[in-house]
Amino acid sequence: MNEGQATVRQSRTAVGAEVSQTIVVTLVLIALNVLMFAITAVQARSLVDNQLSPLFGDFVMWTRAVAGGDEWWRLATSGFLHYGPGHLALNMIALYVLGRFLEPQFGKLRFLALYVLSLFGGSVAVYLFGDIDDGVAGASGAVYGLMGAMLVAVLKFKLNASSALVVIGLNLVLSVTLPGISLLGHLGGLVIGAAVAAGMAYAPQEKRANWQAAVVVGAFVLLVVMTVVRTGQLV
């Protein structure tokens, strides 16, 4: 009986996910981002100026359209758009490096929740504090959320994550040196990703899944409430 229980415990990570080194969600997310870029590049007939695509215009994060036109989908779809191949490559490399560490540790569903909430957190930060006429796009909010989760995982589980930390450092430097970078989106994603990851990693082992689900739902509800309040202010 005790051996069986020990086997069950050993087959799960410290967060409660089933042990597996196969990454699926990370690759699917990369594929979706690349697909969206390809569509916008074909529509715009340009790899560099793909933001001229009609789809890009309909999906980019634009606060005035969200508040005034009820185009709520922009809070999510903007996270799958990129300004040119360089922007796409930087985010996808970071996503792959971070996902290679985090998806096996957190498991597919938890990792996906981390990514989506971080993406949403980045968009909400732009919605709350950004210029209402700026067009913001990119997976950076979600990627920065994974960076926050990575820092939590390194501290909690003592992971050897030198390559991931190099990517984090590089992205931090680029964020403050390159023009046109949405620092609000980065910070929003970073805060939400770190907070949700901490809630998952430090959840008590007893009823851990319930605690983790409550963290995810609580973060989502908080972001929705902030969005609704901001909409009321703008309208």
Coordinates of N, CA and C in Angstrom, one line a residue:
M1 N 0.8 -1.2 0.0 CA 0.0 0.0 0.0 C 0.9 1.3 0.0
N2 N 1.9 1.3 0.9 CA 2.7 2.5 1.0 C 3.6 2.6 -0.3
E3 N 4.0 1.5 -0.8 CA 4.8 1.5 -2.1 C 4.0 2.1 -3.2
G4 N 2.7 1.7 -3.2 CA 1.8 2.2 -4.3 C 1.6 3.7 -4.2
Q5 N 1.4 4.2 -2.9 CA 1.2 5.6 -2.7 C 2.5 6.4 -3.1
A6 N 3.7 5.8 -2.7 CA 4.9 6.5 -3.1 C 5.1 6.6 -4.6
T7 N 4.7 5.5 -5.3 CA 4.8 5.5 -6.8 C 3.9 6.6 -7.4
V8 N 2.7 6.8 -6.8 CA 1.8 7.8 -7.3 C 2.4 9.2 -7.1
R9 N 3.0 9.4 -5.9 CA 3.6 10.7 -5.6 C 4.8 11.0 -6.5
Q10 N 5.6 10.0 -6.8 CA 6.7 10.2 -7.6 C 6.4 10.4 -9.1
S11 N 5.2 10.1 -9.5 CA 4.7 10.2 -10.9 C 4.2 11.6 -11.1
R12 N 4.2 12.5 -10.1 CA 3.7 13.8 -10.3 C 4.8 14.8 -9.9
T13 N 4.8 16.0 -10.5 CA 5.7 17.0 -10.2 C 5.3 17.7 -8.9
A14 N 6.2 18.6 -8.4 CA 5.9 19.3 -7.1 C 4.6 20.2 -7.2
V15 N 4.2 20.5 -8.4 CA 3.0 21.3 -8.6 C 1.7 20.4 -8.7
G16 N 2.0 19.1 -8.9 CA 0.8 18.2 -9.0 C 0.6 17.7 -10.4
A17 N 1.4 18.1 -11.3 CA 1.2 17.6 -12.7 C 1.8 16.3 -12.9
E18 N 1.2 15.5 -13.9 CA 1.8 14.2 -14.2 C 3.2 14.4 -14.9
V19 N 4.1 13.6 -14.5 CA 5.5 13.8 -15.0 C 5.5 13.4 -16.5
S20 N 6.0 14.3 -17.3 CA 6.2 14.1 -18.7 C 7.1 15.2 -19.2
Q21 N 8.1 14.8 -20.1 CA 9.0 15.7 -20.7 C 8.5 16.2 -22.1
T22 N 7.4 15.7 -22.5 CA 6.8 16.1 -23.8 C 6.1 17.4 -23.7
I23 N 6.5 18.3 -24.6 CA 5.9 19.6 -24.6 C 4.9 19.7 -25.8
V24 N 3.7 20.0 -25.6 CA 2.6 20.0 -26.6 C 2.0 21.4 -26.7
V25 N 1.6 22.0 -25.5 CA 1.0 23.3 -25.5 C 1.9 24.3 -26.1
T26 N 3.2 24.3 -25.7 CA 4.2 25.3 -26.2 C 4.3 25.3 -27.7
L27 N 4.3 24.1 -28.3 CA 4.5 24.0 -29.7 C 3.2 24.4 -30.4
V28 N 2.0 24.1 -29.9 CA 0.8 24.5 -30.5 C 0.7 26.1 -30.4
L29 N 1.1 26.7 -29.3 CA 1.0 28.1 -29.2 C 2.0 28.8 -30.2
I30 N 3.1 28.2 -30.4 CA 4.1 28.8 -31.4 C 3.5 28.6 -32.8
A31 N 2.9 27.5 -33.1 CA 2.3 27.3 -34.4 C 1.2 28.3 -34.6
L32 N 0.4 28.6 -33.6 CA -0.7 29.5 -33.8 C -0.2 30.9 -34.1
N33 N 0.9 31.3 -33.4 CA 1.5 32.6 -33.6 C 2.1 32.7 -35.0
V34 N 2.7 31.7 -35.4 CA 3.3 31.7 -36.7 C 2.3 31.7 -37.8
L35 N 1.2 31.0 -37.6 CA 0.1 30.9 -38.6 C -0.5 32.3 -38.7
M36 N -0.8 33.0 -37.6 CA -1.4 34.3 -37.6 C -0.5 35.3 -38.3
F37 N 0.8 35.2 -38.1 CA 1.8 36.1 -38.8 C 1.7 35.8 -40.3
A38 N 1.7 34.5 -40.7 CA 1.7 34.2 -42.1 C 0.4 34.7 -42.8
I39 N -0.7 34.6 -42.1 CA -2.0 35.1 -42.7 C -1.9 36.7 -42.9
T40 N -1.4 37.4 -41.9 CA -1.3 38.8 -42.0 C -0.3 39.2 -43.0
A41 N 0.8 38.5 -43.1 CA 1.9 38.8 -44.1 C 1.3 38.6 -45.5
V42 N 0.6 37.5 -45.7 CA 0.0 37.3 -47.1 C -1.1 38.4 -47.4
Q43 N -1.9 38.7 -46.4 CA -2.9 39.7 -46.7 C -2.3 41.1 -47.0
A44 N -1.2 41.4 -46.3 CA -0.5 42.7 -46.5 C 0.5 42.7 -47.6
R45 N 0.8 41.5 -48.1 CA 1.8 41.3 -49.2 C 3.1 41.8 -48.7
S46 N 3.4 41.6 -47.5 CA 4.7 42.1 -46.9 C 5.0 41.4 -45.6
L47 N 6.3 41.0 -45.5 CA 6.7 40.4 -44.2 C 7.0 41.4 -43.2
V48 N 7.4 42.6 -43.6 CA 7.8 43.6 -42.7 C 6.6 44.5 -42.3
D49 N 5.8 44.8 -43.2 CA 4.6 45.6 -42.9 C 3.3 44.8 -42.8
N50 N 3.4 43.7 -42.2 CA 2.2 42.8 -42.1 C 1.1 43.5 -41.2
Q51 N 1.4 44.6 -40.5 CA 0.4 45.2 -39.7 C -0.6 46.0 -40.6
L52 N -0.4 46.0 -41.9 CA -1.3 46.6 -42.9 C -2.4 45.6 -43.3
S53 N -2.3 44.4 -42.8 CA -3.3 43.4 -43.0 C -4.7 43.8 -42.4
P54 N -5.8 43.5 -43.1 CA -7.1 43.8 -42.5 C -7.3 43.0 -41.3
L55 N -6.8 41.7 -41.2 CA -7.0 40.9 -40.0 C -6.2 41.5 -38.8
F56 N -5.1 42.1 -39.1 CA -4.3 42.7 -38.1 C -5.1 43.9 -37.5
G57 N -5.7 44.7 -38.4 CA -6.5 45.8 -37.9 C -7.7 45.4 -37.1
D58 N -8.3 44.3 -37.4 CA -9.4 43.8 -36.7 C -9.1 43.2 -35.3
F59 N -7.8 42.7 -35.2 CA -7.5 41.9 -34.0 C -6.5 42.6 -33.1
V60 N -5.9 43.7 -33.5 CA -4.9 44.4 -32.7 C -5.5 45.0 -31.4
M61 N -4.8 45.1 -30.3 CA -5.3 45.7 -29.1 C -5.4 47.2 -29.3
W62 N -6.7 47.7 -29.4 CA -6.9 49.1 -29.6 C -8.0 49.5 -28.5
T63 N -7.6 50.2 -27.5 CA -8.5 50.5 -26.4 C -9.8 51.2 -26.8
R64 N -9.7 52.1 -27.7 CA -10.9 52.9 -28.2 C -11.9 51.9 -28.8
A65 N -11.4 50.9 -29.6 CA -12.3 50.0 -30.2 C -12.9 49.0 -29.2
V66 N -12.2 48.6 -28.2 CA -12.7 47.7 -27.1 C -13.8 48.4 -26.3
A67 N -13.5 49.6 -25.9 CA -14.5 50.3 -25.0 C -15.7 50.9 -25.8
G68 N -15.4 51.5 -27.0 CA -16.4 52.1 -27.8 C -17.2 51.2 -28.7
G69 N -16.5 50.1 -29.1 CA -17.2 49.3 -30.1 C -17.5 47.9 -29.6
D70 N -17.2 47.7 -28.3 CA -17.5 46.3 -27.7 C -16.7 45.2 -28.4
E71 N -15.5 45.5 -28.8 CA -14.7 44.6 -29.5 C -13.7 43.9 -28.5
W72 N -14.4 43.1 -27.6 CA -13.6 42.5 -26.5 C -12.6 41.5 -27.0
W73 N -12.8 40.9 -28.1 CA -11.9 39.9 -28.6 C -10.4 40.4 -28.7
R74 N -10.3 41.7 -28.9 CA -9.0 42.3 -29.1 C -8.1 42.0 -27.9
L75 N -8.6 41.9 -26.7 CA -7.8 41.7 -25.5 C -7.1 40.3 -25.6
A76 N -7.6 39.4 -26.4 CA -7.0 38.1 -26.5 C -6.3 37.9 -27.9
T77 N -7.0 38.4 -29.0 CA -6.4 38.1 -30.3 C -5.1 38.9 -30.5
S78 N -5.0 40.1 -29.9 CA -3.8 40.9 -30.1 C -2.5 40.1 -29.6
G79 N -2.7 39.2 -28.7 CA -1.6 38.4 -28.2 C -1.0 37.4 -29.2
F80 N -1.7 37.2 -30.4 CA -1.2 36.3 -31.4 C -0.8 37.1 -32.7
L81 N -0.6 38.4 -32.6 CA -0.1 39.2 -33.7 C 1.2 39.7 -33.4
H82 N 2.0 40.0 -34.4 CA 3.4 40.5 -34.3 C 3.7 41.5 -35.4
Y83 N 4.5 42.5 -35.0 CA 4.9 43.5 -36.0 C 6.2 43.0 -36.6
G84 N 6.1 42.3 -37.7 CA 7.3 41.9 -38.5 C 7.9 40.6 -37.9
P85 N 8.8 40.0 -38.7 CA 9.4 38.7 -38.4 C 10.3 38.8 -37.2
G86 N 11.0 39.9 -37.0 CA 11.9 40.0 -35.8 C 11.2 39.9 -34.5
H87 N 10.0 40.7 -34.4 CA 9.2 40.6 -33.3 C 8.7 39.2 -33.0
L88 N 8.2 38.6 -34.0 CA 7.7 37.2 -33.9 C 8.8 36.3 -33.4
A89 N 10.0 36.3 -34.1 CA 11.1 35.4 -33.7 C 11.5 35.6 -32.3
L90 N 11.7 36.8 -31.8 CA 12.1 37.1 -30.4 C 11.1 36.4 -29.4
N91 N 9.8 36.6 -29.7 CA 8.8 36.1 -28.7 C 8.7 34.6 -28.8
M92 N 8.9 34.0 -30.0 CA 8.7 32.6 -30.1 C 9.9 31.8 -29.6
I93 N 11.1 32.4 -29.7 CA 12.3 31.8 -29.1 C 12.1 31.8 -27.6
A94 N 11.7 32.9 -27.1 CA 11.5 33.0 -25.6 C 10.4 32.0 -25.2
L95 N 9.3 31.9 -25.9 CA 8.3 31.0 -25.6 C 8.8 29.6 -25.6
Y96 N 9.6 29.2 -26.6 CA 10.1 27.8 -26.6 C 11.0 27.5 -25.4
V97 N 11.9 28.4 -25.2 CA 12.9 28.2 -24.1 C 12.2 28.1 -22.7
L98 N 11.3 29.0 -22.5 CA 10.5 29.0 -21.2 C 9.6 27.8 -21.1
G99 N 8.9 27.6 -22.2 CA 7.9 26.5 -22.2 C 8.6 25.1 -22.0
R100 N 9.8 25.0 -22.5 CA 10.5 23.7 -22.4 C 10.8 23.4 -20.9
F101 N 10.9 24.4 -20.1 CA 11.1 24.2 -18.6 C 9.8 24.1 -17.9
L102 N 8.9 25.1 -18.3 CA 7.7 25.2 -17.4 C 6.6 24.2 -17.7
E103 N 6.4 23.9 -19.0 CA 5.3 22.9 -19.3 C 5.4 21.6 -18.6
P104 N 6.6 21.0 -18.6 CA 6.7 19.7 -17.9 C 6.6 19.9 -16.4
Q105 N 6.9 21.0 -15.8 CA 6.8 21.3 -14.4 C 5.4 21.5 -14.0
F106 N 4.7 22.3 -14.7 CA 3.3 22.7 -14.3 C 2.3 21.8 -15.0
G107 N 2.6 21.1 -16.0 CA 1.6 20.3 -16.7 C 0.9 21.1 -17.8
K108 N 0.3 20.4 -18.7 CA -0.3 21.1 -19.9 C -1.4 22.1 -19.5
L109 N -2.4 21.7 -18.7 CA -3.5 22.6 -18.3 C -3.0 23.8 -17.5
R110 N -2.2 23.6 -16.5 CA -1.7 24.7 -15.7 C -0.9 25.6 -16.5
F111 N 0.0 25.1 -17.4 CA 0.8 25.9 -18.2 C -0.1 26.7 -19.2
L112 N -1.1 26.1 -19.8 CA -2.0 26.9 -20.6 C -2.7 28.0 -19.9
A113 N -3.1 27.7 -18.7 CA -3.8 28.7 -17.9 C -2.8 29.8 -17.6
L114 N -1.6 29.5 -17.2 CA -0.6 30.6 -17.0 C -0.4 31.5 -18.2
Y115 N -0.3 30.8 -19.4 CA -0.1 31.6 -20.6 C -1.3 32.5 -20.9
V116 N -2.5 32.0 -20.9 CA -3.7 32.7 -21.2 C -3.9 33.9 -20.3
L117 N -3.8 33.6 -19.0 CA -4.0 34.7 -18.0 C -2.9 35.7 -18.1
S118 N -1.7 35.4 -18.4 CA -0.6 36.3 -18.6 C -0.9 37.2 -19.8
L119 N -1.3 36.6 -20.9 CA -1.7 37.3 -22.1 C -2.8 38.3 -21.8
F120 N -3.8 37.9 -21.1 CA -4.9 38.7 -20.7 C -4.5 39.8 -19.8
G121 N -3.6 39.5 -18.8 CA -3.1 40.5 -17.9 C -2.3 41.6 -18.6
G122 N -1.5 41.2 -19.6 CA -0.8 42.2 -20.4 C -1.8 43.2 -21.1
S123 N -2.8 42.6 -21.8 CA -3.8 43.4 -22.5 C -4.6 44.3 -21.5
V124 N -4.9 43.8 -20.4 CA -5.7 44.6 -19.4 C -4.8 45.7 -18.9
A125 N -3.5 45.5 -18.7 CA -2.7 46.6 -18.3 C -2.6 47.7 -19.3
V126 N -2.6 47.3 -20.6 CA -2.6 48.3 -21.6 C -4.0 49.0 -21.7
Y127 N -5.0 48.3 -21.5 CA -6.4 48.9 -21.4 C -6.6 49.8 -20.3
L128 N -6.0 49.5 -19.1 CA -6.1 50.4 -18.0 C -5.3 51.6 -18.0
F129 N -4.1 51.5 -18.5 CA -3.1 52.6 -18.3 C -2.6 53.2 -19.6
G130 N -2.8 52.5 -20.8 CA -2.2 52.9 -22.0 C -3.0 54.0 -22.7
D131 N -2.4 54.5 -23.8 CA -3.1 55.5 -24.6 C -4.2 54.8 -25.4
I132 N -5.4 55.4 -25.4 CA -6.5 54.8 -26.0 C -6.5 54.6 -27.5
D133 N -5.5 55.3 -28.1 CA -5.4 55.2 -29.6 C -4.2 54.4 -30.0
D134 N -3.4 53.9 -29.1 CA -2.3 53.1 -29.5 C -2.7 51.7 -29.9
G135 N -2.1 51.2 -31.0 CA -2.3 49.8 -31.4 C -1.2 48.9 -30.8
V136 N -1.6 48.0 -30.0 CA -0.6 47.1 -29.3 C -0.8 45.7 -29.7
A137 N 0.3 44.9 -30.0 CA 0.2 43.5 -30.4 C 1.4 42.8 -30.0
G138 N 1.3 41.5 -29.9 CA 2.4 40.7 -29.5 C 2.2 39.7 -28.4
A139 N 2.9 38.6 -28.4 CA 2.8 37.6 -27.3 C 3.7 38.0 -26.1
S140 N 4.2 39.2 -26.1 CA 5.1 39.6 -25.0 C 4.5 39.6 -23.6
G141 N 3.3 40.0 -23.5 CA 2.6 39.9 -22.2 C 2.6 38.5 -21.7
A142 N 2.2 37.5 -22.5 CA 2.2 36.1 -22.1 C 3.6 35.6 -21.8
V143 N 4.6 36.0 -22.7 CA 5.9 35.6 -22.5 C 6.5 36.1 -21.2
Y144 N 6.2 37.4 -20.9 CA 6.7 37.9 -19.6 C 6.0 37.3 -18.4
G145 N 4.8 36.8 -18.6 CA 4.1 36.1 -17.6 C 4.8 34.8 -17.3
L146 N 5.3 34.1 -18.4 CA 6.1 32.9 -18.2 C 7.4 33.2 -17.5
M147 N 8.0 34.3 -17.8 CA 9.2 34.7 -17.1 C 9.0 34.8 -15.6
G148 N 7.8 35.5 -15.3 CA 7.5 35.6 -13.9 C 7.3 34.2 -13.2
A149 N 6.6 33.3 -14.0 CA 6.4 31.9 -13.5 C 7.8 31.2 -13.4
M150 N 8.7 31.5 -14.3 CA 10.0 30.8 -14.3 C 10.8 31.2 -13.0
L151 N 10.7 32.5 -12.7 CA 11.4 33.0 -11.5 C 10.8 32.3 -10.2
V152 N 9.5 32.2 -10.2 CA 8.8 31.5 -9.1 C 9.3 30.1 -9.0
A153 N 9.3 29.4 -10.1 CA 9.7 28.0 -10.2 C 11.2 27.8 -9.7
V154 N 12.0 28.7 -10.2 CA 13.5 28.6 -9.8 C 13.6 28.7 -8.3
L155 N 12.9 29.7 -7.7 CA 13.0 29.9 -6.3 C 12.4 28.8 -5.5
K156 N 11.3 28.3 -6.0 CA 10.5 27.2 -5.2 C 11.2 25.9 -5.4
F157 N 11.6 25.5 -6.6 CA 12.0 24.1 -6.9 C 13.5 24.0 -7.2
K158 N 14.2 25.1 -7.1 CA 15.7 25.0 -7.3 C 16.0 24.5 -8.6
L159 N 15.4 24.9 -9.7 CA 15.6 24.4 -11.0 C 16.9 25.0 -11.6
N160 N 17.6 24.2 -12.4 CA 18.7 24.7 -13.2 C 18.2 25.3 -14.5
A161 N 18.1 26.6 -14.5 CA 17.4 27.3 -15.6 C 18.3 28.4 -16.2
S162 N 19.6 28.1 -16.4 CA 20.5 29.1 -16.9 C 20.1 29.7 -18.2
S163 N 19.7 28.8 -19.2 CA 19.3 29.3 -20.5 C 18.1 30.1 -20.5
A164 N 17.1 29.7 -19.7 CA 15.9 30.5 -19.5 C 16.1 31.9 -18.9
L165 N 17.0 31.9 -17.9 CA 17.4 33.2 -17.3 C 18.1 34.1 -18.2
V166 N 18.9 33.6 -19.2 CA 19.6 34.4 -20.2 C 18.5 35.0 -21.1
V167 N 17.5 34.2 -21.5 CA 16.4 34.8 -22.3 C 15.7 35.9 -21.6
I168 N 15.4 35.7 -20.3 CA 14.7 36.7 -19.5 C 15.5 38.0 -19.5
G169 N 16.8 37.8 -19.2 CA 17.7 39.0 -19.2 C 17.7 39.7 -20.5
L170 N 17.8 39.0 -21.6 CA 17.8 39.6 -22.9 C 16.6 40.3 -23.2
N171 N 15.4 39.7 -22.9 CA 14.2 40.4 -23.1 C 14.0 41.7 -22.3
L172 N 14.5 41.6 -21.1 CA 14.4 42.8 -20.2 C 15.2 44.0 -20.8
V173 N 16.4 43.6 -21.3 CA 17.2 44.7 -21.9 C 16.6 45.3 -23.1
L174 N 16.0 44.4 -24.0 CA 15.4 44.9 -25.2 C 14.1 45.7 -24.9
S175 N 13.5 45.4 -23.8 CA 12.2 46.1 -23.5 C 12.5 47.6 -23.2
V176 N 13.7 47.9 -22.7 CA 13.9 49.3 -22.3 C 14.8 49.9 -23.3
T177 N 15.3 49.2 -24.4 CA 16.1 49.8 -25.4 C 15.5 50.0 -26.8
L178 N 14.6 49.1 -27.1 CA 13.9 49.2 -28.4 C 12.7 50.1 -28.4
P179 N 12.5 50.9 -29.4 CA 11.3 51.8 -29.5 C 10.1 50.9 -29.8
G180 N 8.9 51.5 -29.4 CA 7.7 50.8 -29.8 C 7.3 49.6 -28.9
I181 N 8.0 49.4 -27.8 CA 7.8 48.2 -27.0 C 6.8 48.6 -25.9
S182 N 5.7 47.8 -25.7 CA 4.7 48.1 -24.7 C 5.2 47.6 -23.3
L183 N 5.7 48.5 -22.5 CA 6.2 48.1 -21.2 C 5.0 47.8 -20.3
L184 N 3.9 48.4 -20.5 CA 2.7 48.1 -19.8 C 2.2 46.7 -20.0
G185 N 2.2 46.3 -21.2 CA 1.9 44.9 -21.5 C 2.8 43.9 -20.9
H186 N 4.1 44.2 -20.9 CA 5.1 43.3 -20.3 C 4.9 43.2 -18.8
L187 N 4.7 44.4 -18.1 CA 4.6 44.4 -16.7 C 3.3 43.7 -16.2
G188 N 2.2 44.0 -17.0 CA 0.9 43.3 -16.7 C 1.0 41.8 -16.7
G189 N 1.6 41.3 -17.8 CA 1.8 39.9 -18.0 C 2.7 39.3 -16.9
L190 N 3.8 40.0 -16.6 CA 4.8 39.6 -15.6 C 4.1 39.4 -14.2
V191 N 3.4 40.4 -13.8 CA 2.7 40.4 -12.5 C 1.7 39.3 -12.4
I192 N 0.9 39.1 -13.4 CA -0.2 38.1 -13.4 C 0.5 36.7 -13.4
G193 N 1.5 36.5 -14.3 CA 2.1 35.2 -14.4 C 2.8 34.8 -13.1
A194 N 3.5 35.8 -12.5 CA 4.2 35.4 -11.3 C 3.2 35.1 -10.2
A195 N 2.1 35.9 -10.1 CA 1.1 35.7 -9.0 C 0.4 34.4 -9.2
V196 N 0.0 34.0 -10.4 CA -0.7 32.8 -10.6 C 0.3 31.6 -10.4
A197 N 1.5 31.7 -10.9 CA 2.5 30.6 -10.7 C 2.8 30.4 -9.2
A198 N 2.9 31.5 -8.4 CA 3.1 31.4 -7.0 C 1.9 30.7 -6.3
G199 N 0.7 31.1 -6.8 CA -0.5 30.4 -6.2 C -0.5 29.0 -6.5
M200 N -0.1 28.6 -7.6 CA 0.0 27.1 -8.0 C 1.1 26.4 -7.2
A201 N 2.3 27.0 -7.2 CA 3.5 26.4 -6.6 C 3.4 26.3 -5.1
Y202 N 2.8 27.3 -4.4 CA 2.7 27.3 -3.0 C 1.4 26.8 -2.4
A203 N 0.5 26.3 -3.3 CA -0.8 25.8 -2.8 C -0.6 24.6 -1.8
P204 N -1.3 24.5 -0.8 CA -1.2 23.4 0.2 C -1.4 22.1 -0.5
Q205 N -0.7 21.1 -0.2 CA -0.8 19.8 -0.8 C -2.2 19.2 -0.7
E206 N -2.8 19.4 0.5 CA -4.1 18.9 0.7 C -5.1 19.7 -0.2
K207 N -5.9 19.1 -1.0 CA -6.8 19.7 -1.9 C -6.1 20.8 -2.8
R208 N -4.9 20.4 -3.3 CA -4.1 21.3 -4.1 C -4.8 21.7 -5.3
A209 N -5.4 20.8 -6.0 CA -6.1 21.1 -7.3 C -7.2 22.1 -7.1
N210 N -7.9 22.0 -6.0 CA -8.9 23.0 -5.7 C -8.4 24.4 -5.5
W211 N -7.3 24.5 -4.7 CA -6.6 25.7 -4.5 C -6.1 26.3 -5.8
Q212 N -5.5 25.5 -6.6 CA -5.0 26.0 -7.9 C -6.1 26.5 -8.8
A213 N -7.2 25.8 -8.8 CA -8.3 26.2 -9.6 C -8.9 27.5 -9.1
A214 N -8.9 27.7 -7.8 CA -9.4 29.0 -7.2 C -8.5 30.1 -7.6
V215 N -7.2 29.9 -7.7 CA -6.2 30.9 -8.1 C -6.5 31.3 -9.5
V216 N -6.7 30.4 -10.4 CA -6.9 30.7 -11.8 C -8.2 31.5 -12.0
V217 N -9.3 31.0 -11.4 CA -10.6 31.6 -11.5 C -10.5 33.0 -10.9
G218 N -9.9 33.1 -9.7 CA -9.8 34.4 -9.0 C -9.0 35.4 -9.9
A219 N -7.9 35.0 -10.5 CA -7.1 36.0 -11.3 C -8.0 36.4 -12.5
F220 N -8.7 35.5 -13.1 CA -9.5 35.8 -14.3 C -10.6 36.8 -13.9
V221 N -11.3 36.5 -12.8 CA -12.4 37.4 -12.3 C -11.8 38.8 -12.1
L222 N -10.7 38.9 -11.4 CA -10.1 40.2 -11.1 C -9.8 41.0 -12.4
L223 N -9.3 40.3 -13.4 CA -9.0 41.0 -14.6 C -10.3 41.4 -15.3
V224 N -11.3 40.6 -15.3 CA -12.6 41.0 -15.9 C -13.2 42.2 -15.2
V225 N -13.1 42.2 -13.9 CA -13.7 43.3 -13.1 C -12.9 44.6 -13.4
M226 N -11.6 44.5 -13.5 CA -10.8 45.7 -13.8 C -11.2 46.2 -15.2
T227 N -11.4 45.3 -16.1 CA -11.8 45.7 -17.5 C -13.1 46.4 -17.5
V228 N -14.1 45.8 -16.8 CA -15.4 46.4 -16.8 C -15.4 47.8 -16.2
V229 N -14.6 48.0 -15.1 CA -14.5 49.3 -14.4 C -13.9 50.3 -15.4
R230 N -12.9 49.9 -16.0 CA -12.2 50.8 -17.0 C -13.1 51.2 -18.1
T231 N -13.9 50.2 -18.6 CA -14.8 50.5 -19.7 C -15.9 51.5 -19.2
G232 N -16.3 51.4 -18.0 CA -17.3 52.4 -17.5 C -16.7 53.8 -17.4
Q233 N -15.4 53.9 -17.1 CA -14.7 55.2 -17.1 C -14.6 55.8 -18.5
L234 N -14.2 54.9 -19.4 CA -14.0 55.4 -20.8 C -15.3 55.8 -21.5
V235 N -16.3 55.0 -21.3 CA -17.6 55.2 -21.9 C -18.3 56.4 -21.3

